[in-house]
CSV table of C-alpha atoms and ligand atoms in Angstrom, one decimal:
chain,number,residue,atom,x,y,z
A,21,MET,CA,29.5,45.6,-8.8
A,22,PHE,CA,33.2,45.2,-8.4
A,23,TYR,CA,34.5,45.8,-5.0
A,24,ASN,CA,36.7,43.8,-2.6
A,25,LYS,CA,34.6,42.2,0.1
A,26,THR,CA,36.1,43.1,3.4
A,27,ALA,CA,36.1,40.7,6.4
A,28,GLU,CA,33.2,42.8,7.7
A,29,ALA,CA,31.2,42.5,4.5
A,30,LYS,CA,31.3,38.7,4.7
A,31,ASN,CA,30.2,38.8,8.3
A,32,ASP,CA,26.4,38.6,8.4
A,33,ARG,CA,26.3,40.9,11.4
A,34,VAL,CA,27.8,43.8,9.5
A,35,PRO,CA,25.9,45.5,6.7
A,36,PRO,CA,27.6,46.4,3.4
A,37,ASN,CA,30.2,49.1,3.5
A,38,GLN,CA,30.4,49.4,7.3
A,39,LYS,CA,33.5,49.1,9.4
A,40,VAL,CA,33.5,47.8,12.9
A,41,THR,CA,34.9,50.0,15.6
A,42,THR,CA,35.5,49.2,19.2
A,43,GLY,CA,35.3,52.8,20.3
A,44,PHE,CA,32.1,54.7,20.7
A,45,PRO,CA,32.2,57.7,18.3
A,46,VAL,CA,30.0,60.7,19.2
A,47,LEU,CA,28.0,62.1,16.3
A,48,HIS,CA,25.4,64.8,16.3
A,49,TYR,CA,24.4,68.2,15.0
A,50,GLY,CA,24.6,71.1,17.4
A,51,GLU,CA,25.5,71.5,21.0
A,52,VAL,CA,25.2,68.9,23.8
A,53,PRO,CA,22.4,70.1,26.0
A,54,GLU,CA,23.3,71.0,29.6
A,55,TYR,CA,20.9,70.4,32.4
A,56,THR,CA,21.3,71.5,36.0
A,57,ASP,CA,17.8,70.6,37.2
A,58,LEU,CA,15.9,68.0,35.3
A,59,ALA,CA,12.7,68.5,37.4
A,60,ALA,CA,12.6,72.1,36.1
A,61,GLN,CA,14.3,71.8,32.6
A,62,TRP,CA,13.1,68.5,31.3
A,63,SER,CA,9.7,67.0,30.3
A,64,PHE,CA,8.6,64.4,27.9
A,65,ARG,CA,5.5,65.1,25.7
A,66,ILE,CA,3.4,62.4,23.9
A,67,PHE,CA,1.2,64.2,21.4
A,68,GLY,CA,-0.3,64.4,17.9
A,69,LEU,CA,-2.8,61.8,16.9
A,70,VAL,CA,-3.7,60.6,20.5
A,71,GLU,CA,-7.0,60.9,22.3
A,72,GLU,CA,-5.4,62.9,25.1
A,73,GLU,CA,-1.8,64.1,25.1
A,74,VAL,CA,0.5,63.3,28.1
A,75,THR,CA,3.5,65.2,29.5
A,76,LEU,CA,5.8,63.3,31.9
A,77,SER,CA,8.3,64.7,34.3
A,78,TYR,CA,11.8,63.1,34.5
A,79,GLU,CA,10.7,61.4,37.7
A,80,GLN,CA,7.5,60.0,36.2
A,81,MET,CA,9.5,58.8,33.2
A,82,MET,CA,12.1,57.0,35.3
A,83,ALA,CA,9.3,55.4,37.4
A,84,LEU,CA,8.0,53.4,34.4
A,85,PRO,CA,8.9,49.7,34.1
A,86,LYS,CA,12.4,49.1,32.7
A,87,GLY,CA,13.8,46.7,30.2
A,88,THR,CA,17.0,46.0,28.3
A,89,THR,CA,17.8,45.5,24.6
A,90,THR,CA,21.0,44.7,22.7
A,91,ASN,CA,21.9,46.1,19.3
A,92,ASP,CA,24.6,46.5,16.8
A,93,ILE,CA,25.0,50.2,16.0
A,94,HIS,CA,25.3,51.0,12.3
A,95,CYS,CA,26.0,54.7,11.6
A,96,VAL,CA,25.3,56.0,8.1
A,97,THR,CA,28.8,57.5,8.0
A,98,GLY,CA,30.2,53.9,8.0
A,99,TRP,CA,31.1,52.8,11.5
A,100,SER,CA,29.4,49.9,13.3
A,101,LYS,CA,29.7,49.1,17.0
A,102,LEU,CA,28.6,45.6,18.0
A,103,ASP,CA,27.0,44.2,21.1
A,104,ASN,CA,25.6,47.2,22.9
A,105,VAL,CA,23.4,46.6,25.9
A,106,TRP,CA,20.8,49.3,26.5
A,107,GLU,CA,18.6,49.7,29.6
A,108,GLY,CA,15.6,51.9,29.8
A,109,ILE,CA,11.9,52.2,29.2
A,110,PRO,CA,10.6,49.8,26.5
A,111,VAL,CA,8.6,51.5,23.8
A,112,GLU,CA,5.4,49.6,24.7
A,113,GLU,CA,5.5,51.0,28.3
A,114,ILE,CA,5.4,54.5,26.9
A,115,VAL,CA,2.8,53.9,24.3
A,116,LYS,CA,0.5,52.4,26.9
A,117,LEU,CA,0.1,55.9,28.5
A,118,VAL,CA,-1.9,57.2,25.5
A,119,LYS,CA,-4.6,56.1,23.2
A,120,VAL,CA,-3.2,56.3,19.7
A,121,LYS,CA,-5.8,57.2,17.1
A,122,PRO,CA,-6.3,54.7,14.3
A,123,GLU,CA,-5.3,57.2,11.6
A,124,ALA,CA,-1.7,57.5,13.0
A,125,LYS,CA,0.7,55.8,10.7
A,126,TYR,CA,4.0,57.6,11.4
A,127,VAL,CA,6.0,58.9,14.3
A,128,MET,CA,8.2,62.0,14.7
A,129,LEU,CA,10.6,61.9,17.6
A,130,HIS,CA,11.4,65.3,19.0
A,131,ALA,CA,14.7,66.0,20.7
A,132,GLU,CA,16.4,68.9,22.4
A,133,HIS,CA,17.0,72.0,20.2
A,134,GLY,CA,14.2,71.1,17.8
A,135,TRP,CA,16.1,68.1,16.3
A,136,THR,CA,13.7,65.4,14.9
A,137,ALA,CA,13.6,61.9,13.4
A,138,ASN,CA,10.7,60.3,11.5
A,139,MET,CA,9.8,56.6,11.2
A,140,PRO,CA,6.7,54.5,10.4
A,141,LEU,CA,4.6,53.7,13.5
A,142,SER,CA,5.0,50.0,13.0
A,143,ASP,CA,8.8,50.4,13.1
A,144,PHE,CA,8.6,52.6,16.2
A,145,LEU,CA,6.5,50.0,17.9
A,146,THR,CA,8.9,47.1,17.2
A,147,PRO,CA,9.6,45.2,20.4
A,148,GLY,CA,13.2,45.8,21.5
A,149,ASN,CA,13.0,49.6,20.9
A,150,LEU,CA,13.5,51.5,24.0
A,151,PHE,CA,14.1,54.9,25.6
A,152,ALA,CA,17.5,54.3,27.1
A,153,ASN,CA,19.1,55.9,30.1
A,154,LYS,CA,22.0,53.4,30.3
A,155,HIS,CA,24.5,51.9,27.9
A,156,ASN,CA,26.6,48.9,28.8
A,157,GLY,CA,25.6,49.2,32.5
A,158,GLU,CA,26.6,52.9,32.9
A,159,GLU,CA,24.3,56.0,32.9
A,160,LEU,CA,24.5,57.6,29.5
A,161,THR,CA,27.1,60.4,29.2
A,162,PRO,CA,25.8,63.8,28.0
A,163,ASP,CA,27.3,63.4,24.6
A,164,HIS,CA,25.6,60.1,24.0
A,165,GLY,CA,22.2,61.5,24.9
A,166,TRP,CA,21.8,61.8,28.7
A,167,PRO,CA,19.3,61.8,30.3
A,168,LEU,CA,17.3,59.8,27.7
A,169,ARG,CA,17.8,58.6,24.1
A,170,PHE,CA,15.8,56.5,21.8
A,171,VAL,CA,17.3,53.2,20.5
A,172,ILE,CA,15.8,51.5,17.4
A,173,PRO,CA,18.1,48.6,16.6
A,174,HIS,CA,17.0,47.8,13.1
A,175,LEU,CA,17.6,51.2,11.4
A,176,TYR,CA,20.7,53.3,10.9
A,177,PHE,CA,21.6,54.9,14.2
A,178,TRP,CA,20.6,58.4,13.2
A,179,LYS,CA,17.0,57.4,13.9
A,180,SER,CA,18.0,56.7,17.5
A,181,ALA,CA,17.4,60.3,18.8
A,182,LYS,CA,19.6,61.5,21.6
A,183,TRP,CA,18.2,63.9,24.2
A,184,VAL,CA,14.7,62.8,23.2
A,185,ARG,CA,11.9,64.9,24.6
A,186,GLY,CA,8.7,63.8,22.8
A,187,ILE,CA,6.8,61.5,20.5
A,188,GLU,CA,4.4,62.9,17.9
A,189,PHE,CA,2.0,60.6,16.1
A,190,LEU,CA,1.2,61.5,12.5
A,191,GLU,CA,-1.0,60.4,9.7
A,192,ARG,CA,1.6,61.1,7.0
A,193,ASP,CA,5.3,60.8,6.9
A,194,LYS,CA,7.3,64.0,7.3
A,195,GLN,CA,11.1,64.6,7.0
A,196,GLY,CA,13.0,64.8,10.3
A,197,PHE,CA,16.3,66.7,10.7
A,198,TRP,CA,18.7,64.5,8.7
A,199,GLU,CA,16.0,63.5,6.3
A,200,LYS,CA,15.6,67.2,5.3
A,201,ASN,CA,19.4,67.2,4.8
A,202,GLY,CA,19.3,64.3,2.2
A,203,TYR,CA,19.1,61.2,4.4
A,204,HIS,CA,16.8,58.4,3.5
A,205,MET,CA,13.2,58.5,4.9
A,206,TYR,CA,13.5,54.9,6.2
A,207,GLY,CA,17.2,54.0,6.7
A,208,ASP,CA,17.6,50.2,6.5
A,209,PRO,CA,21.3,49.5,6.9
A,210,TRP,CA,21.0,46.1,5.2
A,211,LYS,CA,19.6,47.8,2.1
A,212,GLU,CA,22.1,50.7,2.4
A,213,GLN,CA,19.3,53.2,2.5
A,214,ARG,CA,21.7,56.1,3.3
A,215,PHE,CA,20.5,58.9,1.2
A,216,ALA,CA,17.1,59.9,-0.3
A,217,TRP,CA,18.2,58.7,-3.7
A,218,ASP,CA,19.4,55.3,-2.5
B,302,MTE,N1,19.3,64.7,19.1
B,302,MTE,C1,20.1,64.1,18.2
B,302,MTE,N2,20.1,62.8,18.1
B,302,MTE,C2,20.9,62.2,17.2
B,302,MTE,C3,21.7,62.9,16.3
B,302,MTE,C4,21.6,64.3,16.4
B,302,MTE,O1,22.3,65.1,15.6
B,302,MTE,N3,20.8,64.9,17.3
B,302,MTE,N4,22.5,62.2,15.5
B,302,MTE,C5,22.2,60.8,15.2
B,302,MTE,C6,23.3,60.1,14.5
B,302,MTE,S1,23.7,60.5,12.9
B,302,MTE,C7,24.0,59.1,15.1
B,302,MTE,S2,25.1,58.2,14.3
B,302,MTE,C8,23.8,58.8,16.6
B,302,MTE,C9,25.1,58.9,17.3
B,302,MTE,O2,25.0,58.5,18.6
B,302,MTE,P1,26.3,58.5,19.5
B,302,MTE,O3,26.8,59.9,19.5
B,302,MTE,O4,25.8,58.1,20.9
B,302,MTE,O5,27.2,57.6,18.9
B,302,MTE,O6,22.9,59.7,17.2
B,302,MTE,C10,21.8,60.0,16.4
B,302,MTE,N5,20.9,60.8,17.2
B,303,MO,MO1,25.0,58.7,12.1
């Protein structure tokens, strides 16, 4: 391969062919959801391969123990944003609420408007993943996923579902929204797993 290594490419915090930005680009398909009454319009469902499914209200969700995580965002379209601090509900606090069946090996995250993102169960359960309501000390803005978004630091940022509304446990991997549109099933930024054929 012949290409000029940029300053970023030599930096071990920035995966190949990514450029660091200091802004916070907004990227998604479809409309930003609007809520006027979260008690009436919002719930969070944990379902699929669980002994008993659970649905949480916004209030119940926010009453769960909180934690923080930091990440470097790597968007598949080529921008990276370093040193983000996220606050929210750690993945283990949510998974505690259900008994996941042993045959579950994958997770599908469900977001507003039917948007989805898939990942292996073991990646979903990685400590540091969380359901965030805050970024860098501020409540999320609607375009960045308010009231709640997932954050999975080790994969391309498209797996970090904004406006997340549910977790479905699955036996077999299934394509989520961007995966059906040609994105990679896994999405490791260090291996440049951008598209299905990468
Ligand atoms: N619900 C939903 N979540 C989504 C997306 C989307 O289209 N819908 N796009 C993903 C992509 S491709 C990226 S890069 C990030 C962008 O998050 P940001 O707008 O907060 O930067 O959200 C991810 N989560
Ligand atoms: Mo993205």
